[in-house]
Coordinates of N, CA, C and O in Angstrom, one line a residue:
M26 N 164.5 139.7 47.6 CA 165.3 138.5 47.8 C 165.6 137.8 46.5 O 166.7 137.3 46.3
E27 N 164.7 137.9 45.6 CA 165.0 137.3 44.3 C 166.2 137.9 43.6 O 167.0 137.2 43.0
K28 N 166.2 139.2 43.7 CA 167.3 140.0 43.0 C 168.7 139.6 43.7 O 169.7 139.4 43.1
I29 N 168.6 139.5 45.1 CA 169.9 139.2 45.8 C 170.3 137.8 45.5 O 171.5 137.5 45.2
E30 N 169.3 136.8 45.4 CA 169.7 135.4 45.1 C 170.2 135.3 43.7 O 171.2 134.6 43.4
S31 N 169.6 136.1 42.7 CA 170.1 136.0 41.3 C 171.5 136.6 41.2 O 172.3 136.2 40.4
A32 N 171.8 137.7 42.0 CA 173.1 138.3 42.0 C 174.2 137.5 42.6 O 175.4 137.7 42.3
T33 N 173.8 136.6 43.6 CA 174.8 135.9 44.3 C 174.8 134.4 44.0 O 175.6 133.7 44.5
A34 N 173.9 134.0 43.1 CA 173.9 132.6 42.7 C 174.9 132.3 41.6 O 175.3 133.2 40.9
G35 N 175.2 131.0 41.4 CA 176.1 130.6 40.3 C 175.4 130.8 39.0 O 174.2 131.0 38.9
S36 N 176.2 130.6 37.9 CA 175.6 130.7 36.6 C 174.7 129.6 36.2 O 175.0 128.4 36.6
T37 N 173.7 129.8 35.5 CA 172.7 128.8 35.1 C 172.9 128.4 33.7 O 172.2 127.4 33.3
S38 N 173.8 129.0 32.9 CA 174.0 128.6 31.5 C 175.4 128.9 31.2 O 176.1 129.6 31.9
V39 N 175.9 128.3 30.1 CA 177.3 128.5 29.6 C 177.5 130.0 29.3 O 178.5 130.6 29.7
S40 N 176.5 130.6 28.7 CA 176.7 132.0 28.3 C 176.8 132.9 29.6 O 177.6 133.9 29.6
M41 N 176.0 132.6 30.6 CA 176.0 133.4 31.8 C 177.3 133.1 32.5 O 177.9 134.1 33.1
F42 N 177.8 131.9 32.5 CA 179.1 131.6 33.1 C 180.2 132.4 32.4 O 181.1 133.0 33.1
L43 N 180.2 132.4 31.1 CA 181.3 133.2 30.4 C 181.2 134.6 30.7 O 182.2 135.3 30.8
Y44 N 179.9 135.2 30.8 CA 179.8 136.6 31.1 C 180.2 136.9 32.5 O 181.0 137.8 32.7
A45 N 179.7 136.1 33.5 CA 180.0 136.4 34.9 C 181.4 136.2 35.3 O 182.0 136.9 36.1
S46 N 182.0 135.2 34.7 CA 183.4 134.9 35.1 C 184.5 135.5 34.3 O 185.6 135.7 34.7
F47 N 184.1 135.9 33.0 CA 185.2 136.5 32.2 C 184.8 137.8 31.6 O 185.5 138.8 31.8
L48 N 183.8 137.9 30.8 CA 183.5 139.1 30.0 C 183.1 140.3 31.0 O 183.6 141.4 30.8
G49 N 182.3 140.0 32.0 CA 181.9 141.0 33.0 C 183.1 141.6 33.7 O 183.3 142.8 33.7
P50 N 183.9 140.8 34.3 CA 185.1 141.3 35.0 C 186.0 142.1 34.1 O 186.5 143.2 34.5
I51 N 186.3 141.6 32.9 CA 187.1 142.4 31.9 C 186.5 143.8 31.6 O 187.2 144.8 31.7
T52 N 185.2 143.8 31.3 CA 184.6 145.0 31.0 C 184.5 146.0 32.1 O 184.8 147.2 32.0
E53 N 184.2 145.4 33.3 CA 184.1 146.3 34.5 C 185.5 146.9 34.9 O 185.6 148.0 35.3
E54 N 186.5 146.1 34.7 CA 187.9 146.6 35.0 C 188.3 147.7 34.0 O 188.9 148.7 34.4
I55 N 187.9 147.5 32.7 CA 188.3 148.5 31.7 C 187.5 149.8 32.0 O 188.1 150.9 32.0
V56 N 186.3 149.7 32.4 CA 185.5 150.9 32.7 C 185.9 151.5 34.0 O 186.3 152.7 34.1
F57 N 185.9 150.8 35.1 CA 186.1 151.3 36.5 C 187.5 151.6 36.8 O 187.9 152.5 37.5
R58 N 188.4 150.7 36.4 CA 189.8 150.8 36.7 C 190.6 151.5 35.6 O 191.6 152.2 35.8
G59 N 190.2 151.2 34.4 CA 190.9 151.8 33.2 C 190.4 153.2 33.0 O 191.3 154.1 32.8
F60 N 189.1 153.5 32.9 CA 188.7 154.8 32.6 C 188.4 155.7 33.9 O 189.0 156.7 34.0
V61 N 187.5 155.2 34.7 CA 187.1 156.0 35.9 C 188.3 156.3 36.8 O 188.6 157.4 37.2
L62 N 189.0 155.2 37.2 CA 190.1 155.4 38.2 C 191.2 156.3 37.6 O 191.7 157.2 38.3
R63 N 191.6 156.0 36.4 CA 192.7 156.8 35.7 C 192.3 158.2 35.5 O 193.1 159.1 35.6
S64 N 191.0 158.5 35.2 CA 190.6 159.9 35.0 C 190.5 160.7 36.3 O 190.7 161.9 36.4
L65 N 190.3 159.9 37.5 CA 190.3 160.6 38.8 C 191.7 160.7 39.4 O 191.9 161.4 40.4
E66 N 192.6 159.9 38.9 CA 194.0 159.9 39.5 C 194.7 161.2 39.6 O 195.4 161.5 40.6
K67 N 194.3 162.2 38.7 CA 195.0 163.5 38.8 C 194.6 164.2 40.1 O 195.2 165.2 40.4
Y68 N 193.5 163.8 40.8 CA 193.1 164.4 42.0 C 193.7 163.7 43.2 O 193.4 164.1 44.4
G69 N 194.5 162.7 43.0 CA 195.1 161.9 44.1 C 194.7 160.5 44.0 O 193.6 160.1 43.7
K70 N 195.7 159.6 44.4 CA 195.4 158.2 44.3 C 194.3 157.8 45.3 O 193.4 157.0 45.0
H71 N 194.4 158.3 46.5 CA 193.4 157.9 47.5 C 192.0 158.3 47.0 O 191.0 157.5 47.1
F72 N 191.8 159.5 46.5 CA 190.5 159.9 46.0 C 190.0 159.0 44.9 O 188.9 158.6 44.8
A73 N 191.0 158.7 43.9 CA 190.6 157.9 42.8 C 190.2 156.5 43.2 O 189.2 156.0 42.7
I74 N 190.9 155.9 44.2 CA 190.6 154.6 44.6 C 189.2 154.6 45.3 O 188.4 153.7 45.0
V75 N 189.0 155.5 46.2 CA 187.7 155.5 47.0 C 186.6 155.8 46.1 O 185.5 155.1 46.1
T76 N 186.7 156.8 45.3 CA 185.6 157.2 44.4 C 185.2 156.2 43.4 O 184.0 155.8 43.2
S77 N 186.2 155.6 42.8 CA 185.9 154.6 41.8 C 185.3 153.3 42.4 O 184.5 152.7 41.8
A78 N 185.7 153.0 43.7 CA 185.2 151.8 44.4 C 183.7 152.1 44.7 O 182.9 151.2 44.6
I79 N 183.4 153.3 45.2 CA 182.0 153.6 45.5 C 181.1 153.5 44.2 O 180.1 152.9 44.3
M80 N 181.6 154.1 43.1 CA 180.9 154.0 41.9 C 180.7 152.6 41.4 O 179.6 152.2 40.9
F81 N 181.7 151.8 41.6 CA 181.7 150.3 41.2 C 180.6 149.6 42.1 O 179.9 148.8 41.6
G82 N 180.6 149.9 43.4 CA 179.6 149.3 44.2 C 178.2 149.7 43.9 O 177.3 148.9 43.8
L83 N 178.0 151.0 43.6 CA 176.7 151.5 43.3 C 176.2 150.9 41.9 O 175.1 150.6 41.7
F84 N 177.2 150.7 41.0 CA 176.9 150.2 39.7 C 176.2 148.8 39.8 O 175.4 148.5 38.9
H85 N 176.5 148.0 40.8 CA 175.9 146.7 40.9 C 174.4 146.7 41.3 O 173.7 145.7 41.2
A86 N 173.9 147.9 41.7 CA 172.5 148.1 42.0 C 171.9 147.0 42.8 O 170.8 146.6 42.6
N87 N 172.6 146.6 43.9 CA 172.1 145.6 44.8 C 172.8 145.9 46.1 O 174.0 145.9 46.1
F88 N 172.0 146.1 47.2 CA 172.6 146.5 48.4 C 173.7 145.5 48.9 O 174.8 145.9 49.3
I89 N 173.4 144.3 49.0 CA 174.3 143.3 49.5 C 175.5 143.2 48.6 O 176.7 143.3 49.1
Q90 N 175.3 143.0 47.3 CA 176.4 142.9 46.4 C 177.2 144.2 46.3 O 178.4 144.2 46.1
G91 N 176.5 145.3 46.4 CA 177.1 146.6 46.3 C 178.2 146.8 47.4 O 179.2 147.4 47.2
I92 N 177.8 146.4 48.7 CA 178.8 146.6 49.8 C 180.0 145.8 49.5 O 181.2 146.2 49.6
F93 N 179.8 144.5 49.1 CA 181.0 143.7 48.8 C 181.8 144.2 47.6 O 183.0 144.3 47.6
A94 N 181.0 144.8 46.6 CA 181.7 145.4 45.4 C 182.5 146.6 45.8 O 183.6 146.8 45.2
I95 N 182.1 147.4 46.7 CA 182.9 148.5 47.2 C 184.2 148.1 47.8 O 185.2 148.6 47.5
L96 N 184.1 147.1 48.7 CA 185.3 146.6 49.4 C 186.2 145.9 48.4 O 187.5 146.2 48.4
V97 N 185.7 145.1 47.4 CA 186.6 144.5 46.4 C 187.1 145.6 45.5 O 188.3 145.6 45.1
G98 N 186.3 146.6 45.2 CA 186.7 147.7 44.3 C 187.9 148.5 44.9 O 188.7 149.0 44.2
L99 N 187.9 148.7 46.2 CA 189.1 149.3 46.9 C 190.4 148.5 46.6 O 191.4 149.1 46.2
I100 N 190.3 147.2 46.7 CA 191.5 146.4 46.5 C 191.8 146.4 45.0 O 193.0 146.6 44.7
L101 N 190.9 146.2 44.1 CA 191.1 146.2 42.7 C 191.7 147.5 42.2 O 192.6 147.5 41.3
A102 N 191.2 148.6 42.7 CA 191.7 149.9 42.3 C 193.1 150.1 42.8 O 194.0 150.6 42.0
Y103 N 193.4 149.7 44.0 CA 194.8 149.8 44.5 C 195.7 149.0 43.6 O 196.8 149.4 43.2
V104 N 195.3 147.8 43.3 CA 196.1 146.9 42.5 C 196.3 147.5 41.1 O 197.5 147.4 40.6
A105 N 195.3 148.0 40.5 CA 195.4 148.6 39.2 C 196.4 149.8 39.2 O 197.2 149.9 38.2
L106 N 196.3 150.6 40.2 CA 197.2 151.8 40.3 C 198.6 151.4 40.5 O 199.5 152.0 39.9
E107 N 198.8 150.5 41.5 CA 200.2 150.3 41.9 C 200.9 149.2 41.2 O 202.1 149.1 41.2
Y108 N 200.1 148.3 40.5 CA 200.7 147.2 39.8 C 200.4 147.2 38.3 O 201.2 147.6 37.5
S109 N 199.1 146.9 38.0 CA 198.7 147.0 36.6 C 197.2 146.6 36.5 O 196.7 145.8 37.3
I110 N 196.5 147.1 35.5 CA 195.2 146.8 35.3 C 195.1 145.3 34.9 O 194.0 144.6 35.2
K111 N 196.1 144.7 34.4 CA 196.1 143.3 34.0 C 195.9 142.5 35.3 O 195.2 141.5 35.3
W112 N 196.6 142.9 36.4 CA 196.4 142.2 37.7 C 195.0 142.3 38.3 O 194.4 141.4 38.8
S113 N 194.5 143.5 38.1 CA 193.1 143.7 38.7 C 192.1 142.9 37.8 O 191.1 142.4 38.4
I114 N 192.3 142.8 36.5 CA 191.4 142.0 35.7 C 191.6 140.5 36.1 O 190.6 139.8 36.3
A115 N 192.8 140.1 36.4 CA 193.0 138.7 36.8 C 192.4 138.4 38.1 O 191.7 137.4 38.3
F116 N 192.5 139.3 39.1 CA 191.9 139.1 40.4 C 190.4 139.1 40.3 O 189.7 138.4 41.0
H117 N 189.8 140.0 39.5 CA 188.4 140.1 39.3 C 187.8 138.8 38.7 O 186.8 138.3 39.2
I118 N 188.5 138.3 37.7 CA 188.1 137.0 37.1 C 188.2 135.9 38.1 O 187.2 135.1 38.3
V119 N 189.2 135.8 38.9 CA 189.4 134.8 39.9 C 188.3 134.9 41.0 O 187.6 133.9 41.3
N120 N 188.0 136.1 41.4 CA 186.9 136.4 42.4 C 185.6 135.9 41.9 O 184.9 135.1 42.5
N121 N 185.2 136.3 40.7 CA 183.9 136.0 40.1 C 183.8 134.5 39.8 O 182.8 133.8 40.0
F122 N 184.9 133.9 39.3 CA 185.0 132.5 39.0 C 184.8 131.6 40.3 O 184.0 130.7 40.3
I123 N 185.6 131.9 41.3 CA 185.6 131.1 42.5 C 184.4 131.4 43.3 O 183.6 130.4 43.6
F124 N 184.1 132.6 43.6 CA 182.9 132.9 44.5 C 181.6 132.9 43.8 O 180.6 132.8 44.4
G125 N 181.7 133.1 42.5 CA 180.4 133.2 41.7 C 180.0 131.9 41.1 O 178.8 131.6 40.9
D126 N 180.9 131.0 40.8 CA 180.5 129.7 40.2 C 181.1 128.5 40.8 O 180.3 127.6 41.1
V127 N 182.3 128.4 41.1 CA 182.9 127.2 41.6 C 182.3 126.8 43.0 O 181.9 125.7 43.2
L128 N 182.2 127.8 43.9 CA 181.7 127.5 45.2 C 180.2 127.1 45.1 O 179.8 126.1 45.8
F129 N 179.5 127.7 44.2 CA 178.0 127.3 44.1 C 177.9 126.0 43.5 O 177.0 125.2 43.8
F130 N 178.8 125.6 42.6 CA 178.8 124.3 42.0 C 179.1 123.2 43.0 O 178.4 122.2 43.1
I131 N 180.2 123.5 43.8 CA 180.6 122.6 44.8 C 179.5 122.4 45.9 O 179.2 121.3 46.4
L132 N 178.9 123.5 46.3 CA 177.9 123.5 47.4 C 176.4 123.3 46.8 O 175.5 123.5 47.6
G133 N 176.3 123.0 45.5 CA 175.0 122.9 44.9 C 174.1 121.9 45.5 O 172.9 122.0 45.5
N134 N 174.6 120.8 46.1 CA 173.8 119.8 46.7 C 173.5 120.0 48.2 O 172.7 119.3 48.8
F135 N 174.0 121.1 48.7 CA 173.7 121.5 50.1 C 172.4 122.2 50.1 O 171.9 122.8 49.1
E136 N 171.8 122.2 51.3 CA 170.6 123.0 51.5 C 170.9 124.5 51.3 O 172.1 124.9 51.6
S137 N 170.0 125.3 50.8 CA 170.3 126.7 50.4 C 170.9 127.4 51.6 O 171.9 128.2 51.4
T138 N 170.3 127.3 52.8 CA 170.8 128.0 53.9 C 172.2 127.6 54.3 O 173.1 128.4 54.6
S139 N 172.5 126.3 54.3 CA 173.8 125.7 54.6 C 174.9 126.2 53.6 O 176.0 126.6 54.0
A140 N 174.5 126.3 52.3 CA 175.4 126.8 51.3 C 175.7 128.2 51.5 O 176.9 128.6 51.4
M141 N 174.7 129.0 51.8 CA 175.0 130.5 52.0 C 175.8 130.7 53.3 O 176.7 131.6 53.3
I142 N 175.7 129.9 54.3 CA 176.5 130.0 55.5 C 177.9 129.6 55.2 O 178.9 130.3 55.6
A143 N 178.1 128.5 54.4 CA 179.5 128.1 54.0 C 180.2 129.2 53.2 O 181.3 129.5 53.4
I144 N 179.4 129.8 52.3 CA 180.0 130.8 51.4 C 180.3 132.1 52.3 O 181.4 132.7 52.1
S145 N 179.5 132.4 53.2 CA 179.7 133.6 54.1 C 180.9 133.3 54.9 O 181.7 134.3 55.2
V146 N 181.1 132.1 55.4 CA 182.2 131.8 56.3 C 183.5 131.9 55.4 O 184.5 132.5 55.9
L147 N 183.5 131.4 54.2 CA 184.7 131.5 53.3 C 185.0 133.0 53.0 O 186.1 133.4 53.0
D148 N 183.9 133.7 52.7 CA 184.1 135.2 52.5 C 184.8 135.8 53.7 O 185.7 136.6 53.6
L149 N 184.3 135.5 54.9 CA 184.8 136.1 56.1 C 186.3 135.7 56.3 O 187.1 136.5 56.7
I150 N 186.6 134.4 56.0 CA 188.0 134.0 56.2 C 188.9 134.8 55.2 O 190.0 135.3 55.6
F151 N 188.5 134.9 54.0 CA 189.3 135.7 53.0 C 189.4 137.2 53.5 O 190.4 137.8 53.4
F152 N 188.3 137.7 54.0 CA 188.3 139.1 54.4 C 189.2 139.3 55.6 O 190.0 140.2 55.6
I153 N 189.1 138.4 56.6 CA 190.0 138.5 57.8 C 191.5 138.3 57.3 O 192.4 139.0 57.8
G154 N 191.7 137.4 56.4 CA 193.1 137.2 55.9 C 193.6 138.5 55.2 O 194.8 138.8 55.4
G155 N 192.8 139.1 54.4 CA 193.2 140.4 53.8 C 193.4 141.5 54.8 O 194.4 142.2 54.7
I156 N 192.6 141.6 55.8 CA 192.8 142.6 56.8 C 194.0 142.3 57.6 O 194.8 143.2 57.9
Y157 N 194.3 141.0 57.9 CA 195.6 140.7 58.6 C 196.8 141.1 57.8 O 197.7 141.7 58.3
I158 N 196.8 140.8 56.5 CA 197.9 141.2 55.6 C 198.0 142.7 55.6 O 199.1 143.2 55.7
I159 N 196.9 143.4 55.4 CA 197.0 144.8 55.2 C 197.3 145.5 56.6 O 198.2 146.4 56.6
C160 N 196.6 145.1 57.6 CA 196.7 145.9 58.9 C 197.9 145.4 59.8 O 198.4 146.2 60.6
F161 N 198.3 144.2 59.6 CA 199.4 143.8 60.5 C 200.7 143.5 59.8 O 201.8 143.9 60.3
R162 N 200.7 142.8 58.7 CA 201.9 142.5 58.0 C 202.5 143.7 57.3 O 203.7 143.8 57.1
R163 N 201.7 144.6 56.8 CA 202.1 145.7 56.0 C 201.6 147.0 56.6 O 201.4 148.0 55.8
K164 N 201.4 147.1 57.8 CA 200.8 148.2 58.5 C 201.5 149.5 58.2 O 200.9 150.5 57.9
K165 N 202.8 149.6 58.3 CA 203.6 150.8 58.1 C 203.5 151.3 56.7 O 203.3 152.5 56.4
E166 N 203.6 150.4 55.7 CA 203.5 150.7 54.3 C 202.1 151.3 54.0 O 202.0 152.3 53.3
V167 N 201.1 150.6 54.5 CA 199.7 151.1 54.2 C 199.5 152.4 54.8 O 198.9 153.3 54.2
H168 N 199.9 152.6 56.1 CA 199.8 153.9 56.8 C 200.5 155.0 56.0 O 199.9 156.1 55.8
Q169 N 201.7 154.8 55.6 CA 202.4 155.8 54.8 C 201.7 156.1 53.5 O 201.6 157.2 53.1
Y170 N 201.2 155.1 52.8 CA 200.5 155.2 51.5 C 199.3 156.1 51.7 O 199.0 157.0 51.0
L171 N 198.5 155.8 52.8 CA 197.3 156.6 53.0 C 197.6 158.0 53.4 O 196.9 159.0 53.0
Q172 N 198.7 158.3 54.1 CA 199.1 159.6 54.5 C 199.6 160.4 53.3 O 199.2 161.6 53.1
L173 N 200.4 159.8 52.4 CA 200.9 160.5 51.3 C 199.8 160.8 50.2 O 199.9 161.8 49.5
E174 N 198.8 159.9 50.1 CA 197.8 160.0 49.1 C 196.5 160.6 49.6 O 195.5 160.5 48.9
K175 N 196.5 161.2 50.8 CA 195.3 161.7 51.4 C 194.6 162.7 50.5 O 195.3 163.6 50.0
A176 N 193.3 162.5 50.3 CA 192.5 163.5 49.5 C 191.9 164.5 50.3 O 191.5 164.3 51.5
N177 N 191.6 165.7 49.8 CA 191.0 166.8 50.4 C 189.5 166.5 50.6 O 188.8 166.0 49.6
R178 N 188.9 166.7 51.8 CA 187.5 166.3 52.0 C 186.6 167.2 51.1 O 185.5 166.7 50.7
E179 N 187.0 168.4 50.8 CA 186.2 169.2 49.9 C 186.0 168.6 48.6 O 185.0 168.8 47.9
L180 N 187.0 167.9 48.1 CA 187.0 167.3 46.8 C 185.9 166.2 46.8 O 185.1 166.1 45.8
Y181 N 185.8 165.4 47.9 CA 184.8 164.4 48.0 C 183.4 165.1 48.0 O 182.5 164.6 47.3
L182 N 183.3 166.1 48.7 CA 182.0 166.8 48.8 C 181.6 167.4 47.4 O 180.4 167.2 47.0
Q183 N 182.5 168.0 46.7 CA 182.2 168.5 45.4 C 181.9 167.4 44.4 O 180.9 167.5 43.7
T184 N 182.6 166.3 44.5 CA 182.3 165.2 43.6 C 181.0 164.5 43.8 O 180.2 164.3 42.9
F185 N 180.6 164.3 45.1 CA 179.4 163.5 45.4 C 178.2 164.4 45.4 O 177.1 163.9 45.7
T186 N 178.3 165.7 45.1 CA 177.2 166.6 45.1 C 177.0 167.2 43.7 O 176.1 168.0 43.5
T187 N 177.8 166.7 42.7 CA 177.6 167.2 41.3 C 176.3 166.6 40.8 O 175.9 165.5 41.3
I188 N 175.6 167.2 39.9 CA 174.4 166.7 39.4 C 174.5 165.4 38.7 O 173.6 164.5 38.9
W189 N 175.6 165.1 38.1 CA 175.8 163.8 37.4 C 176.0 162.7 38.4 O 175.4 161.6 38.2
M190 N 176.7 163.0 39.4 CA 176.9 161.9 40.5 C 175.6 161.7 41.2 O 175.3 160.6 41.6
L191 N 174.9 162.8 41.5 CA 173.6 162.6 42.2 C 172.6 161.8 41.4 O 171.9 161.0 41.9
L192 N 172.6 162.1 40.1 CA 171.7 161.3 39.2 C 172.1 159.8 39.2 O 171.3 159.0 39.2
F193 N 173.4 159.6 39.1 CA 173.9 158.2 39.0 C 173.6 157.5 40.3 O 173.0 156.4 40.3
M194 N 173.9 158.1 41.5 CA 173.6 157.5 42.7 C 172.1 157.3 43.0 O 171.7 156.2 43.4
T195 N 171.3 158.2 42.6 CA 169.8 158.1 42.7 C 169.3 156.9 41.9 O 168.5 156.1 42.3
A196 N 169.8 156.9 40.6 CA 169.3 155.8 39.7 C 169.7 154.4 40.3 O 168.9 153.5 40.3
E197 N 170.9 154.3 40.8 CA 171.4 153.0 41.3 C 170.7 152.6 42.6 O 170.4 151.5 42.8
I198 N 170.5 153.6 43.4 CA 169.8 153.3 44.7 C 168.3 152.9 44.4 O 167.8 152.0 45.0
L199 N 167.7 153.6 43.5 CA 166.3 153.3 43.1 C 166.2 151.9 42.5 O 165.3 151.1 42.8
T200 N 167.2 151.6 41.7 CA 167.2 150.2 41.1 C 167.4 149.2 42.2 O 166.8 148.1 42.2
S201 N 168.2 149.5 43.2 CA 168.4 148.6 44.4 C 167.1 148.4 45.1 O 166.7 147.3 45.5
F202 N 166.4 149.5 45.4 CA 165.1 149.4 46.1 C 164.1 148.6 45.3 O 163.3 147.9 45.9
M203 N 164.1 148.7 44.0 CA 163.1 148.0 43.2 C 163.3 146.5 43.3 O 162.4 145.7 43.1
G204 N 164.5 146.1 43.7 CA 164.8 144.6 43.9 C 164.3 144.1 45.3 O 164.4 142.9 45.5
I205 N 163.9 145.0 46.2 CA 163.5 144.6 47.5 C 162.0 144.2 47.5 O 161.2 145.0 47.0
T206 N 161.7 143.0 48.0 CA 160.3 142.6 48.1 C 160.1 142.1 49.5 O 161.0 141.8 50.3
T207 N 158.8 142.0 49.9 CA 158.5 141.5 51.2 C 158.6 140.0 51.3 O 158.4 139.3 50.2
L208 N 158.9 139.5 52.4 CA 159.1 138.0 52.5 C 157.7 137.4 52.7 O 156.8 137.8 53.1

């Protein structure tokens, strides 16, 4: 719980605020969308987006944050490929700034459980809004994009069973487990 709380809590110092809201997002975007995504793009956009998002989620080494990071990573990877890494950096900064610090500052006087419920509701609203835009407003474009950029399943199997990927996934999952404590 302590690891989850520290990963989802607001910044406790100016240096942590600067890292979490600005330096971290810029660095993560350069690594995951600049290097990883672009190096995988030659195997297809769909493959590059999904694989880089999974690696991004695993990198966070926290089950709760990792799931959210995979979902956000899918969006950021798409934005970086189709628009620009500058936009994915901007969105990542806004995400970390708003959800990582501003909301916790605003809800700081609330009881811990109430604050987490409020943040979860806001996350859900943004998620449903994103799904609405993707699935209903731009359904045809998204469907065409996914069909044109479909990756070979064998490629996923080969990628996620290489020794380096297995070592990376094992290390990140073990790190996640080390953060789990009994209540």
